[in-house]
mmCIF file with all atom_site columns, C-alpha atoms and ligand atoms in Angstrom:
data_model
loop_
_atom_site.group_PDB
_atom_site.id
_atom_site.type_symbol
_atom_site.label_atom_id
_atom_site.label_alt_id
_atom_site.label_comp_id
_atom_site.label_asym_id
_atom_site.label_entity_id
_atom_site.label_seq_id
_atom_site.pdbx_PDB_ins_code
_atom_site.Cartn_x
_atom_site.Cartn_y
_atom_site.Cartn_z
_atom_site.occupancy
_atom_site.B_iso_or_equiv
_atom_site.pdbx_formal_charge
_atom_site.auth_seq_id
_atom_site.auth_comp_id
_atom_site.auth_asym_id
_atom_site.auth_atom_id
_atom_site.pdbx_PDB_model_num
ATOM   1   C CA  . UNK A 1 1   ? 34.116 9.166   -13.656 1.00 64.00 ? 223 UNK A CA  1
ATOM   2   C CA  . UNK A 1 2   ? 30.507 8.116   -13.107 1.00 79.00 ? 224 UNK A CA  1
ATOM   3   C CA  . UNK A 1 3   ? 30.738 7.451   -9.367  1.00 86.00 ? 225 UNK A CA  1
ATOM   4   C CA  . UNK A 1 4   ? 29.899 10.934  -8.113  1.00 89.00 ? 226 UNK A CA  1
ATOM   5   C CA  . UNK A 1 5   ? 27.636 12.036  -10.952 1.00 93.00 ? 227 UNK A CA  1
ATOM   6   C CA  . UNK A 1 6   ? 24.128 13.227  -10.064 1.00 95.00 ? 228 UNK A CA  1
ATOM   7   C CA  . UNK A 1 7   ? 21.140 11.335  -11.375 1.00 94.00 ? 229 UNK A CA  1
ATOM   8   C CA  . UNK A 1 8   ? 17.740 12.805  -12.010 1.00 95.00 ? 230 UNK A CA  1
ATOM   9   C CA  . UNK A 1 9   ? 14.572 10.985  -10.943 1.00 97.00 ? 231 UNK A CA  1
ATOM   10  C CA  . UNK A 1 10  ? 11.083 11.768  -12.142 1.00 98.00 ? 232 UNK A CA  1
ATOM   11  C CA  . UNK A 1 11  ? 7.778  10.792  -10.560 1.00 98.00 ? 233 UNK A CA  1
ATOM   12  C CA  . UNK A 1 12  ? 6.146  7.843   -12.278 1.00 98.00 ? 234 UNK A CA  1
ATOM   13  C CA  . UNK A 1 13  ? 2.956  8.416   -10.313 1.00 98.00 ? 235 UNK A CA  1
ATOM   14  C CA  . UNK A 1 14  ? 1.263  9.694   -7.194  1.00 98.00 ? 236 UNK A CA  1
ATOM   15  C CA  . UNK A 1 15  ? 0.223  7.834   -4.046  1.00 98.00 ? 237 UNK A CA  1
ATOM   16  C CA  . UNK A 1 16  ? -3.269 8.277   -2.666  1.00 98.00 ? 238 UNK A CA  1
ATOM   17  C CA  . UNK A 1 17  ? -3.275 7.719   1.067   1.00 98.00 ? 239 UNK A CA  1
ATOM   18  C CA  . UNK A 1 18  ? -5.699 8.511   3.900   1.00 98.00 ? 240 UNK A CA  1
ATOM   19  C CA  . UNK A 1 19  ? -3.019 10.636  5.614   1.00 98.00 ? 241 UNK A CA  1
ATOM   20  C CA  . UNK A 1 20  ? -3.132 14.417  5.182   1.00 98.00 ? 242 UNK A CA  1
ATOM   21  C CA  . UNK A 1 21  ? -0.683 15.223  7.996   1.00 97.00 ? 243 UNK A CA  1
ATOM   22  C CA  . UNK A 1 22  ? 2.346  13.451  9.429   1.00 94.00 ? 244 UNK A CA  1
ATOM   23  C CA  . UNK A 1 23  ? 0.728  13.313  12.871  1.00 94.00 ? 245 UNK A CA  1
ATOM   24  C CA  . UNK A 1 24  ? -1.943 10.930  11.522  1.00 96.00 ? 246 UNK A CA  1
ATOM   25  C CA  . UNK A 1 25  ? 0.622  8.278   10.490  1.00 95.00 ? 247 UNK A CA  1
ATOM   26  C CA  . UNK A 1 26  ? 1.147  5.585   13.180  1.00 92.00 ? 248 UNK A CA  1
ATOM   27  C CA  . UNK A 1 27  ? 4.584  5.878   14.817  1.00 85.00 ? 249 UNK A CA  1
ATOM   28  C CA  . UNK A 1 28  ? 6.430  4.426   17.743  1.00 73.00 ? 250 UNK A CA  1
ATOM   29  C CA  . UNK A 1 29  ? 6.686  0.970   19.315  1.00 67.00 ? 251 UNK A CA  1
ATOM   30  C CA  . UNK A 1 30  ? 4.318  -1.565  17.775  1.00 74.00 ? 252 UNK A CA  1
ATOM   31  C CA  . UNK A 1 31  ? 2.954  0.908   15.184  1.00 83.00 ? 253 UNK A CA  1
ATOM   32  C CA  . UNK A 1 32  ? 0.864  -0.984  12.632  1.00 88.00 ? 254 UNK A CA  1
ATOM   33  C CA  . UNK A 1 33  ? 0.721  0.081   8.999   1.00 89.00 ? 255 UNK A CA  1
ATOM   34  C CA  . UNK A 1 34  ? -2.457 -1.381  7.605   1.00 95.00 ? 256 UNK A CA  1
ATOM   35  C CA  . UNK A 1 35  ? -3.914 1.716   5.948   1.00 98.00 ? 257 UNK A CA  1
ATOM   36  C CA  . UNK A 1 36  ? -5.068 1.253   2.373   1.00 98.00 ? 258 UNK A CA  1
ATOM   37  C CA  . UNK A 1 37  ? -4.001 3.484   -0.488  1.00 98.00 ? 259 UNK A CA  1
ATOM   38  C CA  . UNK A 1 38  ? -3.647 3.600   -4.259  1.00 98.00 ? 260 UNK A CA  1
ATOM   39  C CA  . UNK A 1 39  ? -0.517 3.856   -6.394  1.00 99.00 ? 261 UNK A CA  1
ATOM   40  C CA  . UNK A 1 40  ? -1.665 5.859   -9.409  1.00 98.00 ? 262 UNK A CA  1
ATOM   41  C CA  . UNK A 1 41  ? 0.861  5.176   -12.153 1.00 98.00 ? 263 UNK A CA  1
ATOM   42  C CA  . UNK A 1 42  ? 1.095  7.562   -15.125 1.00 98.00 ? 264 UNK A CA  1
ATOM   43  C CA  . UNK A 1 43  ? -1.181 6.022   -17.727 1.00 98.00 ? 265 UNK A CA  1
ATOM   44  C CA  . UNK A 1 44  ? 1.540  5.919   -20.405 1.00 98.00 ? 266 UNK A CA  1
ATOM   45  C CA  . UNK A 1 45  ? 3.576  3.615   -18.118 1.00 98.00 ? 267 UNK A CA  1
ATOM   46  C CA  . UNK A 1 46  ? 0.776  1.080   -17.607 1.00 98.00 ? 268 UNK A CA  1
ATOM   47  C CA  . UNK A 1 47  ? 2.372  -1.561  -19.900 1.00 98.00 ? 269 UNK A CA  1
ATOM   48  C CA  . UNK A 1 48  ? 5.134  -1.766  -17.274 1.00 98.00 ? 270 UNK A CA  1
ATOM   49  C CA  . UNK A 1 49  ? 2.636  -3.339  -14.852 1.00 98.00 ? 271 UNK A CA  1
ATOM   50  C CA  . UNK A 1 50  ? 2.198  -6.469  -16.957 1.00 98.00 ? 272 UNK A CA  1
ATOM   51  C CA  . UNK A 1 51  ? 2.505  -9.582  -14.718 1.00 98.00 ? 273 UNK A CA  1
ATOM   52  C CA  . UNK A 1 52  ? 2.596  -7.617  -11.469 1.00 98.00 ? 274 UNK A CA  1
ATOM   53  C CA  . UNK A 1 53  ? -0.692 -9.158  -10.295 1.00 96.00 ? 275 UNK A CA  1
ATOM   54  C CA  . UNK A 1 54  ? 1.046  -12.383 -9.233  1.00 97.00 ? 276 UNK A CA  1
ATOM   55  C CA  . UNK A 1 55  ? 3.070  -10.704 -6.511  1.00 98.00 ? 277 UNK A CA  1
ATOM   56  C CA  . UNK A 1 56  ? 1.601  -10.383 -3.022  1.00 98.00 ? 278 UNK A CA  1
ATOM   57  C CA  . UNK A 1 57  ? 3.913  -7.564  -1.908  1.00 98.00 ? 279 UNK A CA  1
ATOM   58  C CA  . UNK A 1 58  ? 5.716  -4.705  -3.613  1.00 98.00 ? 280 UNK A CA  1
ATOM   59  C CA  . UNK A 1 59  ? 8.508  -2.304  -2.757  1.00 98.00 ? 281 UNK A CA  1
ATOM   60  C CA  . UNK A 1 60  ? 7.513  1.291   -3.459  1.00 98.00 ? 282 UNK A CA  1
ATOM   61  C CA  . UNK A 1 61  ? 10.311 3.848   -3.781  1.00 98.00 ? 283 UNK A CA  1
ATOM   62  C CA  . UNK A 1 62  ? 9.016  7.349   -3.172  1.00 98.00 ? 284 UNK A CA  1
ATOM   63  C CA  . UNK A 1 63  ? 10.075 10.908  -2.459  1.00 98.00 ? 285 UNK A CA  1
ATOM   64  C CA  . UNK A 1 64  ? 9.825  12.647  0.915   1.00 98.00 ? 286 UNK A CA  1
ATOM   65  C CA  . UNK A 1 65  ? 8.550  15.675  -0.990  1.00 98.00 ? 287 UNK A CA  1
ATOM   66  C CA  . UNK A 1 66  ? 7.495  17.543  2.159   1.00 98.00 ? 288 UNK A CA  1
ATOM   67  C CA  . UNK A 1 67  ? 10.813 17.195  3.937   1.00 96.00 ? 289 UNK A CA  1
ATOM   68  C CA  . UNK A 1 68  ? 13.599 19.759  3.611   1.00 96.00 ? 290 UNK A CA  1
ATOM   69  C CA  . UNK A 1 69  ? 17.279 19.299  4.255   1.00 97.00 ? 291 UNK A CA  1
ATOM   70  C CA  . UNK A 1 70  ? 18.905 16.497  6.195   1.00 98.00 ? 292 UNK A CA  1
ATOM   71  C CA  . UNK A 1 71  ? 20.644 15.596  9.429   1.00 98.00 ? 293 UNK A CA  1
ATOM   72  C CA  . UNK A 1 72  ? 23.296 12.934  9.824   1.00 98.00 ? 294 UNK A CA  1
ATOM   73  C CA  . UNK A 1 73  ? 21.938 12.143  13.264  1.00 98.00 ? 295 UNK A CA  1
ATOM   74  C CA  . UNK A 1 74  ? 18.303 11.164  13.672  1.00 97.00 ? 296 UNK A CA  1
ATOM   75  C CA  . UNK A 1 75  ? 16.077 10.891  16.745  1.00 95.00 ? 297 UNK A CA  1
ATOM   76  C CA  . UNK A 1 76  ? 13.580 8.097   15.999  1.00 93.00 ? 298 UNK A CA  1
ATOM   77  C CA  . UNK A 1 77  ? 10.294 8.278   17.944  1.00 90.00 ? 299 UNK A CA  1
ATOM   78  C CA  . UNK A 1 78  ? 10.800 4.802   19.435  1.00 90.00 ? 300 UNK A CA  1
ATOM   79  C CA  . UNK A 1 79  ? 14.061 5.710   21.173  1.00 92.00 ? 301 UNK A CA  1
ATOM   80  C CA  . UNK A 1 80  ? 15.397 8.462   23.394  1.00 92.00 ? 302 UNK A CA  1
ATOM   81  C CA  . UNK A 1 81  ? 18.894 7.943   21.958  1.00 95.00 ? 303 UNK A CA  1
ATOM   82  C CA  . UNK A 1 82  ? 20.158 9.405   18.652  1.00 97.00 ? 304 UNK A CA  1
ATOM   83  C CA  . UNK A 1 83  ? 21.268 7.205   15.727  1.00 98.00 ? 305 UNK A CA  1
ATOM   84  C CA  . UNK A 1 84  ? 23.075 7.795   12.436  1.00 98.00 ? 306 UNK A CA  1
ATOM   85  C CA  . UNK A 1 85  ? 20.556 8.722   9.761   1.00 98.00 ? 307 UNK A CA  1
ATOM   86  C CA  . UNK A 1 86  ? 21.465 5.664   7.683   1.00 98.00 ? 308 UNK A CA  1
ATOM   87  C CA  . UNK A 1 87  ? 20.599 3.430   10.651  1.00 97.00 ? 309 UNK A CA  1
ATOM   88  C CA  . UNK A 1 88  ? 17.077 4.890   10.653  1.00 96.00 ? 310 UNK A CA  1
ATOM   89  C CA  . UNK A 1 89  ? 14.152 5.540   8.347   1.00 95.00 ? 311 UNK A CA  1
ATOM   90  C CA  . UNK A 1 90  ? 14.148 9.301   8.989   1.00 96.00 ? 312 UNK A CA  1
ATOM   91  C CA  . UNK A 1 91  ? 12.582 11.511  6.279   1.00 97.00 ? 313 UNK A CA  1
ATOM   92  C CA  . UNK A 1 92  ? 15.449 13.994  6.706   1.00 97.00 ? 314 UNK A CA  1
ATOM   93  C CA  . UNK A 1 93  ? 18.165 12.201  4.697   1.00 98.00 ? 315 UNK A CA  1
ATOM   94  C CA  . UNK A 1 94  ? 20.704 13.317  2.067   1.00 97.00 ? 316 UNK A CA  1
ATOM   95  C CA  . UNK A 1 95  ? 18.585 11.830  -0.732  1.00 97.00 ? 317 UNK A CA  1
ATOM   96  C CA  . UNK A 1 96  ? 14.933 12.091  0.335   1.00 98.00 ? 318 UNK A CA  1
ATOM   97  C CA  . UNK A 1 97  ? 13.884 8.619   -0.816  1.00 98.00 ? 319 UNK A CA  1
ATOM   98  C CA  . UNK A 1 98  ? 11.286 6.601   1.074   1.00 98.00 ? 320 UNK A CA  1
ATOM   99  C CA  . UNK A 1 99  ? 10.932 2.827   0.782   1.00 98.00 ? 321 UNK A CA  1
ATOM   100 C CA  . UNK A 1 100 ? 7.755  1.023   1.816   1.00 97.00 ? 322 UNK A CA  1
ATOM   101 C CA  . UNK A 1 101 ? 6.640  -2.584  1.449   1.00 97.00 ? 323 UNK A CA  1
ATOM   102 C CA  . UNK A 1 102 ? 2.945  -2.773  0.616   1.00 98.00 ? 324 UNK A CA  1
ATOM   103 C CA  . UNK A 1 103 ? 0.532  -5.643  0.037   1.00 98.00 ? 325 UNK A CA  1
ATOM   104 C CA  . UNK A 1 104 ? -0.993 -5.641  -3.433  1.00 98.00 ? 326 UNK A CA  1
ATOM   105 C CA  . UNK A 1 105 ? -4.775 -5.991  -3.095  1.00 98.00 ? 327 UNK A CA  1
ATOM   106 C CA  . UNK A 1 106 ? -5.832 -5.518  -6.711  1.00 98.00 ? 328 UNK A CA  1
ATOM   107 C CA  . UNK A 1 107 ? -5.086 -3.684  -9.903  1.00 98.00 ? 329 UNK A CA  1
ATOM   108 C CA  . UNK A 1 108 ? -7.404 -1.553  -11.994 1.00 98.00 ? 330 UNK A CA  1
ATOM   109 C CA  . UNK A 1 109 ? -5.529 -0.469  -15.122 1.00 98.00 ? 331 UNK A CA  1
ATOM   110 C CA  . UNK A 1 110 ? -2.703 1.843   -14.022 1.00 98.00 ? 332 UNK A CA  1
ATOM   111 C CA  . UNK A 1 111 ? -3.979 1.941   -10.415 1.00 98.00 ? 333 UNK A CA  1
ATOM   112 C CA  . UNK A 1 112 ? -2.650 -0.462  -7.790  1.00 98.00 ? 334 UNK A CA  1
ATOM   113 C CA  . UNK A 1 113 ? -4.770 -0.803  -4.650  1.00 98.00 ? 335 UNK A CA  1
ATOM   114 C CA  . UNK A 1 114 ? -2.463 -1.584  -1.764  1.00 98.00 ? 336 UNK A CA  1
ATOM   115 C CA  . UNK A 1 115 ? -2.355 -1.984  2.021   1.00 98.00 ? 337 UNK A CA  1
ATOM   116 C CA  . UNK A 1 116 ? 0.405  -0.699  4.279   1.00 98.00 ? 338 UNK A CA  1
ATOM   117 C CA  . UNK A 1 117 ? 0.936  2.877   3.143   1.00 98.00 ? 339 UNK A CA  1
ATOM   118 C CA  . UNK A 1 118 ? 2.867  5.150   5.516   1.00 97.00 ? 340 UNK A CA  1
ATOM   119 C CA  . UNK A 1 119 ? 3.232  8.201   3.284   1.00 98.00 ? 341 UNK A CA  1
ATOM   120 C CA  . UNK A 1 120 ? 1.194  11.385  2.963   1.00 98.00 ? 342 UNK A CA  1
ATOM   121 C CA  . UNK A 1 121 ? -1.561 11.747  0.379   1.00 98.00 ? 343 UNK A CA  1
ATOM   122 C CA  . UNK A 1 122 ? -0.180 13.037  -2.925  1.00 98.00 ? 344 UNK A CA  1
ATOM   123 C CA  . UNK A 1 123 ? 3.348  11.677  -2.385  1.00 98.00 ? 345 UNK A CA  1
ATOM   124 C CA  . UNK A 1 124 ? 5.201  11.130  -5.684  1.00 98.00 ? 346 UNK A CA  1
ATOM   125 C CA  . UNK A 1 125 ? 6.746  7.717   -6.284  1.00 99.00 ? 347 UNK A CA  1
ATOM   126 C CA  . UNK A 1 126 ? 9.663  6.866   -8.545  1.00 98.00 ? 348 UNK A CA  1
ATOM   127 C CA  . UNK A 1 127 ? 9.687  3.064   -8.710  1.00 98.00 ? 349 UNK A CA  1
ATOM   128 C CA  . UNK A 1 128 ? 7.835  -0.160  -7.935  1.00 98.00 ? 350 UNK A CA  1
ATOM   129 C CA  . UNK A 1 129 ? 9.533  -3.546  -7.623  1.00 98.00 ? 351 UNK A CA  1
ATOM   130 C CA  . UNK A 1 130 ? 8.276  -6.971  -6.556  1.00 98.00 ? 352 UNK A CA  1
ATOM   131 C CA  . UNK A 1 131 ? 9.135  -7.749  -2.936  1.00 97.00 ? 353 UNK A CA  1
ATOM   132 C CA  . UNK A 1 132 ? 11.300 -10.845 -2.744  1.00 93.00 ? 354 UNK A CA  1
ATOM   133 C CA  . UNK A 1 133 ? 12.813 -11.617 0.608   1.00 85.00 ? 355 UNK A CA  1
ATOM   134 C CA  . UNK A 1 134 ? 15.757 -13.959 0.462   1.00 87.00 ? 356 UNK A CA  1
ATOM   135 C CA  . UNK A 1 135 ? 17.167 -13.341 3.945   1.00 91.00 ? 357 UNK A CA  1
ATOM   136 C CA  . UNK A 1 136 ? 16.366 -16.211 6.332   1.00 94.00 ? 358 UNK A CA  1
ATOM   137 C CA  . UNK A 1 137 ? 14.639 -14.898 9.484   1.00 90.00 ? 359 UNK A CA  1
ATOM   138 C CA  . UNK A 1 138 ? 17.353 -16.366 11.736  1.00 93.00 ? 360 UNK A CA  1
ATOM   139 C CA  . UNK A 1 139 ? 20.035 -14.351 9.923   1.00 94.00 ? 361 UNK A CA  1
ATOM   140 C CA  . UNK A 1 140 ? 18.285 -10.991 10.309  1.00 91.00 ? 362 UNK A CA  1
ATOM   141 C CA  . UNK A 1 141 ? 19.682 -8.566  12.890  1.00 91.00 ? 363 UNK A CA  1
ATOM   142 C CA  . UNK A 1 142 ? 17.669 -5.457  13.728  1.00 91.00 ? 364 UNK A CA  1
ATOM   143 C CA  . UNK A 1 143 ? 20.418 -3.453  15.427  1.00 94.00 ? 365 UNK A CA  1
ATOM   144 C CA  . UNK A 1 144 ? 19.375 -0.790  17.907  1.00 95.00 ? 366 UNK A CA  1
ATOM   145 C CA  . UNK A 1 145 ? 15.658 -1.560  17.352  1.00 92.00 ? 367 UNK A CA  1
ATOM   146 C CA  . UNK A 1 146 ? 15.999 -4.962  19.058  1.00 90.00 ? 368 UNK A CA  1
ATOM   147 C CA  . UNK A 1 147 ? 17.885 -3.252  21.870  1.00 90.00 ? 369 UNK A CA  1
ATOM   148 C CA  . UNK A 1 148 ? 15.091 -0.659  22.349  1.00 91.00 ? 370 UNK A CA  1
ATOM   149 C CA  . UNK A 1 149 ? 12.407 -3.338  22.343  1.00 86.00 ? 371 UNK A CA  1
ATOM   150 C CA  . UNK A 1 150 ? 14.278 -5.338  24.985  1.00 87.00 ? 372 UNK A CA  1
ATOM   151 C CA  . UNK A 1 151 ? 14.836 -2.208  27.100  1.00 85.00 ? 373 UNK A CA  1
ATOM   152 C CA  . UNK A 1 152 ? 11.225 -0.975  26.926  1.00 81.00 ? 374 UNK A CA  1
ATOM   153 C CA  . UNK A 1 153 ? 9.704  -4.405  27.578  1.00 76.00 ? 375 UNK A CA  1
ATOM   154 C CA  . UNK A 1 154 ? 11.193 -4.486  31.080  1.00 58.00 ? 376 UNK A CA  1
HETATM 155 C C1  . SAM B 2 .   ? 9.685  7.075   9.276   1.00 79.37 ? 650 SAM B C1  1
HETATM 156 S S1  . SAM B 2 .   ? 9.274  7.428   7.588   1.00 79.37 ? 650 SAM B S1  1
HETATM 157 C C2  . SAM B 2 .   ? 9.351  5.810   6.908   1.00 79.37 ? 650 SAM B C2  1
HETATM 158 C C3  . SAM B 2 .   ? 8.956  5.816   5.469   1.00 79.37 ? 650 SAM B C3  1
HETATM 159 C C4  . SAM B 2 .   ? 9.339  4.591   4.690   1.00 79.37 ? 650 SAM B C4  1
HETATM 160 N N1  . SAM B 2 .   ? 8.677  3.385   5.190   1.00 79.37 ? 650 SAM B N1  1
HETATM 161 C C5  . SAM B 2 .   ? 10.830 4.391   4.718   1.00 79.37 ? 650 SAM B C5  1
HETATM 162 O O1  . SAM B 2 .   ? 11.297 3.554   5.469   1.00 79.37 ? 650 SAM B O1  1
HETATM 163 O O2  . SAM B 2 .   ? 11.541 5.058   3.958   1.00 79.37 ? 650 SAM B O2  1
HETATM 164 C C6  . SAM B 2 .   ? 7.551  7.710   7.668   1.00 79.37 ? 650 SAM B C6  1
HETATM 165 C C7  . SAM B 2 .   ? 7.273  9.140   8.039   1.00 79.37 ? 650 SAM B C7  1
HETATM 166 O O3  . SAM B 2 .   ? 7.636  9.964   6.957   1.00 79.37 ? 650 SAM B O3  1
HETATM 167 C C8  . SAM B 2 .   ? 6.857  11.140  6.961   1.00 79.37 ? 650 SAM B C8  1
HETATM 168 N N2  . SAM B 2 .   ? 6.313  11.334  5.612   1.00 79.37 ? 650 SAM B N2  1
HETATM 169 C C9  . SAM B 2 .   ? 5.377  10.588  4.981   1.00 79.37 ? 650 SAM B C9  1
HETATM 170 N N3  . SAM B 2 .   ? 5.155  11.056  3.746   1.00 79.37 ? 650 SAM B N3  1
HETATM 171 C C10 . SAM B 2 .   ? 5.986  12.121  3.581   1.00 79.37 ? 650 SAM B C10 1
HETATM 172 C C11 . SAM B 2 .   ? 6.234  13.016  2.510   1.00 79.37 ? 650 SAM B C11 1
HETATM 173 N N4  . SAM B 2 .   ? 5.596  12.911  1.355   1.00 79.37 ? 650 SAM B N4  1
HETATM 174 N N5  . SAM B 2 .   ? 7.159  14.003  2.693   1.00 79.37 ? 650 SAM B N5  1
HETATM 175 C C12 . SAM B 2 .   ? 7.812  14.125  3.861   1.00 79.37 ? 650 SAM B C12 1
HETATM 176 N N6  . SAM B 2 .   ? 7.622  13.294  4.922   1.00 79.37 ? 650 SAM B N6  1
HETATM 177 C C13 . SAM B 2 .   ? 6.714  12.307  4.780   1.00 79.37 ? 650 SAM B C13 1
HETATM 178 C C14 . SAM B 2 .   ? 5.777  10.951  7.999   1.00 79.37 ? 650 SAM B C14 1
HETATM 179 O O4  . SAM B 2 .   ? 6.162  11.661  9.151   1.00 79.37 ? 650 SAM B O4  1
HETATM 180 C C15 . SAM B 2 .   ? 5.829  9.450   8.277   1.00 79.37 ? 650 SAM B C15 1
HETATM 181 O O5  . SAM B 2 .   ? 5.454  9.152   9.606   1.00 79.37 ? 650 SAM B O5  1
#
């Protein structure tokens, strides 16, 4: 039975970001993530970046390495109501994986210069994938976030 087996991940690199503390990272309604950072891939993995330059945006999968434990209910900063952790992007989740879409600015060898980081400096990452969005905008539903935006606009 493979379904409930544990899988080990290892960092393929480290993210350089301007943020030293969580409080510096923009949060809340309308927060903009336009900070620049660098994805420093382990040099032995550099061949895996071949052909990445053609993509404007990337998914980065990373580890909330400074978060401990998890809660099944989260209290996002944009709402005064609790939500199930899997309906949020809380760092306190059963598997502490973060997912961020960044814009690829340029590549220098194993270093990817990107815009849109929302993680702390020194955060380990475990994967990079090209961002391909195939969901038409009119089919996207944003759940409780749309409801909060409507409520707070009044
Ligand atoms: C709301 S999470 C969203 C992260 C990612 N975009 C996602 O959706 O998985 C972003 C917050 O995670 C926290 N954070 C960033 N880097 C972290 C790290 N290395 N370890 C623990 N928490 C971190 C900061 O408080 C930051 O404001």
